[in-house]
CSV table of C-alpha atoms (C1' of nucleotides) and ligand atoms in Angstrom, one decimal:
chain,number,residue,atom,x,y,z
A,1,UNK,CA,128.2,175.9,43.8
A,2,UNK,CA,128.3,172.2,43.7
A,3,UNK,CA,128.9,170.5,40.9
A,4,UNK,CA,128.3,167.1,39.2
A,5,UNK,CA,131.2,165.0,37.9
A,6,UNK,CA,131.6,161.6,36.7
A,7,UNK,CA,133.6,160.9,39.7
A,8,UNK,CA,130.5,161.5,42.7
A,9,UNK,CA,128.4,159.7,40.2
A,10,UNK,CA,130.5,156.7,40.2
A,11,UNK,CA,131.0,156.5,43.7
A,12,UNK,CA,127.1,156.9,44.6
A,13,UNK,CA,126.4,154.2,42.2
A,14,UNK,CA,129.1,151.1,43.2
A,15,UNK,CA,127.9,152.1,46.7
A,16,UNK,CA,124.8,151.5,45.9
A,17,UNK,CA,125.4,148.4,44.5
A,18,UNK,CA,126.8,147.1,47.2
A,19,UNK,CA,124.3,145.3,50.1
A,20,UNK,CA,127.0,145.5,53.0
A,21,UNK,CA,129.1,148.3,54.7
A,22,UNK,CA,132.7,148.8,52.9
A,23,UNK,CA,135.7,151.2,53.5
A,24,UNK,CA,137.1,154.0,51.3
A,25,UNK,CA,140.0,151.8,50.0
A,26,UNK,CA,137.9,148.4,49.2
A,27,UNK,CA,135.3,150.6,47.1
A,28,UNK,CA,138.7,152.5,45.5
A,29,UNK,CA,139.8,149.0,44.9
A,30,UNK,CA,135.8,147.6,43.4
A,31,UNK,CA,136.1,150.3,41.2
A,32,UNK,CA,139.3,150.7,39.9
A,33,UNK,CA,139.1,146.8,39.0
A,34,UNK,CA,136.2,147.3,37.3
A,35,UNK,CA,138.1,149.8,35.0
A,36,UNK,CA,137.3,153.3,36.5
A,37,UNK,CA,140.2,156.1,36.8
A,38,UNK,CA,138.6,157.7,39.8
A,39,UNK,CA,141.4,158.2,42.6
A,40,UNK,CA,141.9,157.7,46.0
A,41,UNK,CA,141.4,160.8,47.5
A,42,UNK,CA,138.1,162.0,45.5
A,43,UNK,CA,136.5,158.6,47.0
A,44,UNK,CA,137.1,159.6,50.1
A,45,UNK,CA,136.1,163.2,49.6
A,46,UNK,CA,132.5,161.8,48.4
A,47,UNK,CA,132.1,159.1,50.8
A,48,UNK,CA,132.4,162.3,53.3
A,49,UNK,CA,129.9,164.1,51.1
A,50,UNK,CA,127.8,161.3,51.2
A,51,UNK,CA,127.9,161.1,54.7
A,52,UNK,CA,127.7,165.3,54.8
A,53,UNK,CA,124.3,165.2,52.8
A,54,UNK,CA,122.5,162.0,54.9
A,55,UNK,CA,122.5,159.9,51.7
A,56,UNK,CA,125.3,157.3,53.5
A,57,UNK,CA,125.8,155.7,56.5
A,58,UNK,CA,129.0,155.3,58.0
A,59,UNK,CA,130.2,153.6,61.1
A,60,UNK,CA,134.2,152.8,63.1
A,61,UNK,CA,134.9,148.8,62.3
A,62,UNK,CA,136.0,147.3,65.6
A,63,UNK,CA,139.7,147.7,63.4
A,64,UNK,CA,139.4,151.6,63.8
A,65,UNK,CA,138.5,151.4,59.8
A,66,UNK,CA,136.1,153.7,58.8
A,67,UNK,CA,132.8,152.1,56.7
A,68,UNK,CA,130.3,153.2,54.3
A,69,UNK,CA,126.7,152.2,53.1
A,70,UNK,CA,124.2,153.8,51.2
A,71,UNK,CA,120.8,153.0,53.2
A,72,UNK,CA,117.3,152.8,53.0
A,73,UNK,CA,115.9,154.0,56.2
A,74,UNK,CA,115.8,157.6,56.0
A,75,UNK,CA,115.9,158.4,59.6
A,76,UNK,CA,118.0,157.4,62.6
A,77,UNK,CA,118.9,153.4,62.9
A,78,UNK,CA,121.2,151.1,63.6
A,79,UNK,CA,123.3,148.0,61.8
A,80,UNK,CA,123.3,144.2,62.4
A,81,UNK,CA,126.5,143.6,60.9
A,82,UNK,CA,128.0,139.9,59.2
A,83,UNK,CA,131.6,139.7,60.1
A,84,UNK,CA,132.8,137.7,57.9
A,85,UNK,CA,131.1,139.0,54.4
A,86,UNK,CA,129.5,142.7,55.5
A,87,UNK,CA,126.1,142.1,55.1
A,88,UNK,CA,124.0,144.3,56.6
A,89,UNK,CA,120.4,144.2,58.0
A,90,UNK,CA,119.1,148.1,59.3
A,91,UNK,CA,117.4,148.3,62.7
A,92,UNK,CA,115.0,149.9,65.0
A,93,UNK,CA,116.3,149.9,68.2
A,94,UNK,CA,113.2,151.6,69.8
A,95,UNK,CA,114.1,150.2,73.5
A,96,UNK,CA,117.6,151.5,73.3
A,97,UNK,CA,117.2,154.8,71.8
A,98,UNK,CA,115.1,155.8,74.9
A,99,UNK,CA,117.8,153.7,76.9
A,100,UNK,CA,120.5,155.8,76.0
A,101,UNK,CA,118.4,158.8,76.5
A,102,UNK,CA,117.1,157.7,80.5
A,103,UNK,CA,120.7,156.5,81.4
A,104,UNK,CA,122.2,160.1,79.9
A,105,UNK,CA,119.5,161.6,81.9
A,106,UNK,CA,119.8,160.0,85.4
A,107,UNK,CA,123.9,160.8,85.4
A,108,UNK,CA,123.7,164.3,84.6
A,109,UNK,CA,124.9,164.6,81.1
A,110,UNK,CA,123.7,166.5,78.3
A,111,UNK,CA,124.0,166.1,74.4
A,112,UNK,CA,124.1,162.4,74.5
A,113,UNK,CA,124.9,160.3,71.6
A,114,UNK,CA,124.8,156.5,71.4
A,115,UNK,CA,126.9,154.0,69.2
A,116,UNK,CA,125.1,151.1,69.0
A,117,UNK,CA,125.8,148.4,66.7
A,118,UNK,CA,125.6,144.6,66.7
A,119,UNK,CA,128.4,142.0,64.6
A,120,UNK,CA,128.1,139.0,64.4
A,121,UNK,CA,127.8,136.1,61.4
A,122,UNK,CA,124.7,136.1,59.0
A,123,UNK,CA,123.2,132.9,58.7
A,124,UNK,CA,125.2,132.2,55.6
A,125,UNK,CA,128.3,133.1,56.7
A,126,UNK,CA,127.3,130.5,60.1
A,127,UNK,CA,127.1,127.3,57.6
A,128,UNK,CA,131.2,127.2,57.2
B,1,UNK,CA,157.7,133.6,81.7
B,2,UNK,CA,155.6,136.7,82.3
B,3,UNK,CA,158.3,139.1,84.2
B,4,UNK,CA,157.7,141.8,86.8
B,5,UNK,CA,158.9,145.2,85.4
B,6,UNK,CA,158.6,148.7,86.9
B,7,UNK,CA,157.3,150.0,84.1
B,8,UNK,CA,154.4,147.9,83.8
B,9,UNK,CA,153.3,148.5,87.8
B,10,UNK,CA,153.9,152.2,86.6
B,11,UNK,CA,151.2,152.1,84.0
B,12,UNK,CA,149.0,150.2,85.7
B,13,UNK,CA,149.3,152.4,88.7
B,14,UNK,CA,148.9,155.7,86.6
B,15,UNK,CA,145.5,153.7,84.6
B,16,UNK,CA,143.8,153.5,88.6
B,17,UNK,CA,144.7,157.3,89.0
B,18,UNK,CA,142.6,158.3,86.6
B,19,UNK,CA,138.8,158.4,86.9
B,20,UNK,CA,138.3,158.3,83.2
B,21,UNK,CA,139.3,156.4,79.5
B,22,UNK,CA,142.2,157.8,78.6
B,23,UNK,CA,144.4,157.6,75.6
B,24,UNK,CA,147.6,155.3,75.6
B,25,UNK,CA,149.6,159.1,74.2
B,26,UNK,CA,147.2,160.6,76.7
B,27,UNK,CA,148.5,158.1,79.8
B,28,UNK,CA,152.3,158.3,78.3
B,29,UNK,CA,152.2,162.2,78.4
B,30,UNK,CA,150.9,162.2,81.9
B,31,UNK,CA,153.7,159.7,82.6
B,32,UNK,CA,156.7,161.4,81.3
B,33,UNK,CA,155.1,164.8,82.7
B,34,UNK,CA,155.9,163.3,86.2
B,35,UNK,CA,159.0,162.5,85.4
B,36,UNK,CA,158.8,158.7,84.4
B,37,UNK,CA,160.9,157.7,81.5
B,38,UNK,CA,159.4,154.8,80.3
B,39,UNK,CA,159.0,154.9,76.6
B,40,UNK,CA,155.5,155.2,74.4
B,41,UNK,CA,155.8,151.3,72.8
B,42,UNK,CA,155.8,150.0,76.3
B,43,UNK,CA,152.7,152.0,77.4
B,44,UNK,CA,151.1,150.3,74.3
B,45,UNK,CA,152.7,147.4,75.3
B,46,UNK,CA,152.1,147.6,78.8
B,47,UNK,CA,148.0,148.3,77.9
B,48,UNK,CA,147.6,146.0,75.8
B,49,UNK,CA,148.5,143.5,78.0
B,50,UNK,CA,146.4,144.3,80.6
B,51,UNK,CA,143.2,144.3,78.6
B,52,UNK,CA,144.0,141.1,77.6
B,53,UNK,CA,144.8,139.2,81.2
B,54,UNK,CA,140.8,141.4,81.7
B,55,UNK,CA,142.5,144.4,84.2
B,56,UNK,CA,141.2,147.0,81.7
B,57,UNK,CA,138.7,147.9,79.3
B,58,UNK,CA,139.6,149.3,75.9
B,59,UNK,CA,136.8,151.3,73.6
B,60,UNK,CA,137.3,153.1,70.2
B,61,UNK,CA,136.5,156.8,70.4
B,62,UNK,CA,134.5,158.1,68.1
B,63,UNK,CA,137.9,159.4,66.4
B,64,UNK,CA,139.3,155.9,66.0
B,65,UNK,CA,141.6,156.2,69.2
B,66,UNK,CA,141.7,153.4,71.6
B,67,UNK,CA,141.3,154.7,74.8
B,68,UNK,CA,141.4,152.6,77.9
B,69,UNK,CA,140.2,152.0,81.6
B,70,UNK,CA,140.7,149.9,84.8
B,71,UNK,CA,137.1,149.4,85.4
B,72,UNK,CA,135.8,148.4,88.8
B,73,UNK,CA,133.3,146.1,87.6
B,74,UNK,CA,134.5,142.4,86.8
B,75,UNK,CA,131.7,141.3,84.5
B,76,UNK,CA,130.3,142.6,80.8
B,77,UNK,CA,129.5,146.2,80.9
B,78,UNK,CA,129.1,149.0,79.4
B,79,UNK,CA,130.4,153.2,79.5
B,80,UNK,CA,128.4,156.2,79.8
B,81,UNK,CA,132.0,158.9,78.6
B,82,UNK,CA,132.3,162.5,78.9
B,83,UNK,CA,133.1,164.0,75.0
B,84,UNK,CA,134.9,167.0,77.3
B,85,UNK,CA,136.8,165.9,80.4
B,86,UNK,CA,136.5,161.8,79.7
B,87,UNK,CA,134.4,161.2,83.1
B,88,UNK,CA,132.9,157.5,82.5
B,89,UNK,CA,130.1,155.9,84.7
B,90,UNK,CA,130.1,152.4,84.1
B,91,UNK,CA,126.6,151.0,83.3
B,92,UNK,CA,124.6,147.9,83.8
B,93,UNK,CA,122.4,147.4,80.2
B,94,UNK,CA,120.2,144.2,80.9
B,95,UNK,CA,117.8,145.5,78.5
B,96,UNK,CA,120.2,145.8,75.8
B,97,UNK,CA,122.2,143.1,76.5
B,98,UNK,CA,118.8,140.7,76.1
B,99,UNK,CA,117.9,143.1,72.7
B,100,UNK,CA,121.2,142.5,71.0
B,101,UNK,CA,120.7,138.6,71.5
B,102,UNK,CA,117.2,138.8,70.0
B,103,UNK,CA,117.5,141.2,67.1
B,104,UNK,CA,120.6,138.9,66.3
B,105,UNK,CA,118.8,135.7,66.7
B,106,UNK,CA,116.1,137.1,64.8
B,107,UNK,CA,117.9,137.6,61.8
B,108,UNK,CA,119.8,134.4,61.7
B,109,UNK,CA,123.2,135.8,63.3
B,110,UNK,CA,125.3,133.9,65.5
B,111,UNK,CA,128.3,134.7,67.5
B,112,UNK,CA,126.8,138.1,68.0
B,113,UNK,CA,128.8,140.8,70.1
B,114,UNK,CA,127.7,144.7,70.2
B,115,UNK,CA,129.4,147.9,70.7
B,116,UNK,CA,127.0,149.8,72.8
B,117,UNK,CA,128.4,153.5,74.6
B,118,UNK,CA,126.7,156.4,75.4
B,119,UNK,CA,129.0,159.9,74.8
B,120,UNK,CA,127.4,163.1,76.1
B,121,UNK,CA,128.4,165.8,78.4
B,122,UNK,CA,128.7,165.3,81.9
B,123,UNK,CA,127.0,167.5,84.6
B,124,UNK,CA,130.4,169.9,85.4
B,125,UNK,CA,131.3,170.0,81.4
B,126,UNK,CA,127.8,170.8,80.6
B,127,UNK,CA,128.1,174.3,82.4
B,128,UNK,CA,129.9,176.0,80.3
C,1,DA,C1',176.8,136.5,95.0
C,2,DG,C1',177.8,135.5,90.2
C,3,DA,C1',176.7,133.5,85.7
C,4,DC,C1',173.1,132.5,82.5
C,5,DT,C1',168.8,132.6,79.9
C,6,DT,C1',165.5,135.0,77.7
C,7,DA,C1',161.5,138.2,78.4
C,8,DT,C1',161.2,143.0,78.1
C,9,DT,C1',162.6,147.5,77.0
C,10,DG,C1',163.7,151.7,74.1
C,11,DC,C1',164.5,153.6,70.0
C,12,DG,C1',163.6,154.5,65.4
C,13,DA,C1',161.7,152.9,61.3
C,14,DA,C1',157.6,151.2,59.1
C,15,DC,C1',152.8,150.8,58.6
C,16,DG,C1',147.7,151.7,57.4
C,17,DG,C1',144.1,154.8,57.1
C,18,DT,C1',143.1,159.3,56.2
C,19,DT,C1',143.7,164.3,55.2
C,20,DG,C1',146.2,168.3,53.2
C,21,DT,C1',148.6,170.8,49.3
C,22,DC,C1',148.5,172.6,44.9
C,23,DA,C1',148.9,172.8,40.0
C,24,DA,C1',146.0,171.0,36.3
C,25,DT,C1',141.4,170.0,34.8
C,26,DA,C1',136.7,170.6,33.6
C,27,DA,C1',131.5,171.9,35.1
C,28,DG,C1',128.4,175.3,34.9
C,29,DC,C1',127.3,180.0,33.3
C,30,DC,C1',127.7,184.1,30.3
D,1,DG,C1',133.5,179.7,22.6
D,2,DG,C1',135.5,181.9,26.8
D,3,DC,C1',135.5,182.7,32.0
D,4,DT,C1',135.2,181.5,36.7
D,5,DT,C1',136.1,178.5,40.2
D,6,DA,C1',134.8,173.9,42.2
D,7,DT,C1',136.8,169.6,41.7
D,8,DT,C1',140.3,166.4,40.6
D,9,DG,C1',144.7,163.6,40.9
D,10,DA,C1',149.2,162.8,42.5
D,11,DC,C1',151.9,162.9,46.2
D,12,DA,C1',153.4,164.5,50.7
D,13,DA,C1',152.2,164.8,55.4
D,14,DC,C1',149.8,163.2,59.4
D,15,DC,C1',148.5,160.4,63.4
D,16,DG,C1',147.9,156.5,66.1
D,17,DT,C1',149.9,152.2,66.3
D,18,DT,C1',153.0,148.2,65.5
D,19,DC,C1',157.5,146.1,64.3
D,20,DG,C1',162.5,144.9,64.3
D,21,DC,C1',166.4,144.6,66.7
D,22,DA,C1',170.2,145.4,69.8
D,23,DA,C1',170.7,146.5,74.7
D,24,DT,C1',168.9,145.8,79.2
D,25,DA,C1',167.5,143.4,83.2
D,26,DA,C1',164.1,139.8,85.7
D,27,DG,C1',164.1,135.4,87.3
D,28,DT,C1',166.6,131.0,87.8
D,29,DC,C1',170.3,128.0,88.8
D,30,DT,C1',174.7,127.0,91.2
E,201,ZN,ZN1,121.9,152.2,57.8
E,202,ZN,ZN1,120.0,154.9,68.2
E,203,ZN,ZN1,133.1,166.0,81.7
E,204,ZN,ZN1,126.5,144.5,76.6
DNA sequence: AGACTTATTGCGAACGGTTGTCAATAAGCC
DNA sequence: GGCTTATTGACAACCGTTCGCAATAAGTCT
């Protein structure tokens, strides 16, 4: 049975409280400077949890670095993502999800998935 | 001085043989299977060269691996990859290219880029 | 051809992100 | 409170990739 520690508590909330995407070790780091004990290895385990249950997003940075969010659209979406400070903006990509679907189609495969996401700088993050 | 060496005409010999993205382990393997032996750095090396002078395209597999390409099409594209056997169709996207400018624009973003590829299975790996 | 310069190679160590191991801890249940 | 066992924390292991450096060899000059 599962159970509920401190720990999955913890993570949930600084995720929450963060607006952009962010990796495993820069939440580890958020939190242990903020004073929390929690270690490495158990924010990973709930970030993949997280992920495991639908109540996180999580997507490859162009680095190969795995990134985490906790988001507000409930179904399948996509992320328009700030280089420079991680801010994040979720969206519909209605034309491309049937896209992805006609070009699978027309080539013969089956079980298609899509990665779709846009970087870029916010409007902020433009002003240098 | 850039210098001529066999080992770089080896890899990018071995990249055209193959239909698909391939790994640079993946392309060193097949290498030293046939008998080459030129060492694993300089297939990196060798690689990452090449997708920098624009003579290959490089993705991130959904595992975090680079995997790379000589494409036949000069210009921006995209990849349509087999999960199973690597098979890749390379694909024009107009209608995302033109979304991914908007939805950016629309939110403020400049200097927008997008990682658009579609992973499925392809017709012979769909039997099964 | 031979000597010289220096880009390139090969090897092994190092790196960064992530996952596994396992004894110690503590959440939920009686 | 005591019991069971999921979860934690510390550290080792892993995997793809890059780095450091001495040895090699491509291109140049004579
Ligand atoms: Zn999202
Ligand atoms: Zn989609
Ligand atoms: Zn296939
Ligand atoms: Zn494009």
């Amino acid at each position: 049975m599962k159970r509920n520690t401190w720990q999955r508590e913890a993570v949930t909330t600084e995720l929450n409280a963060i607006n952009g995407f962010v990796s495993a070790q820069a939440l580890f780091a958020r939190m242990r400077d903020a004073g929390s004990t929690i270690s490495l290895a158990t924010v990973y385990r709930a970030l993949t949890d997280l992920v495991g249950e639908k109540a996180a997003d999580s997507l490859l940075s162009p680095e190969g670095e795995n990134l985490y969010r906790a988001c507000a659209s409930d179904g399948h979406h996509h992320h328009l993502i700030c280089r420079s400070c991680g801010a994040t903006a979720e969206i519909n990509a209605e034309p491309v999800e049937s896209w992805a679907q006609q070009v699978a189609a027309a080539h013969g495969f089956t079980q298609a998935q899509h990665v779709v996401d846009v970087f870029g700088l916010c409007a902020d993050c433009s002003l240098t």
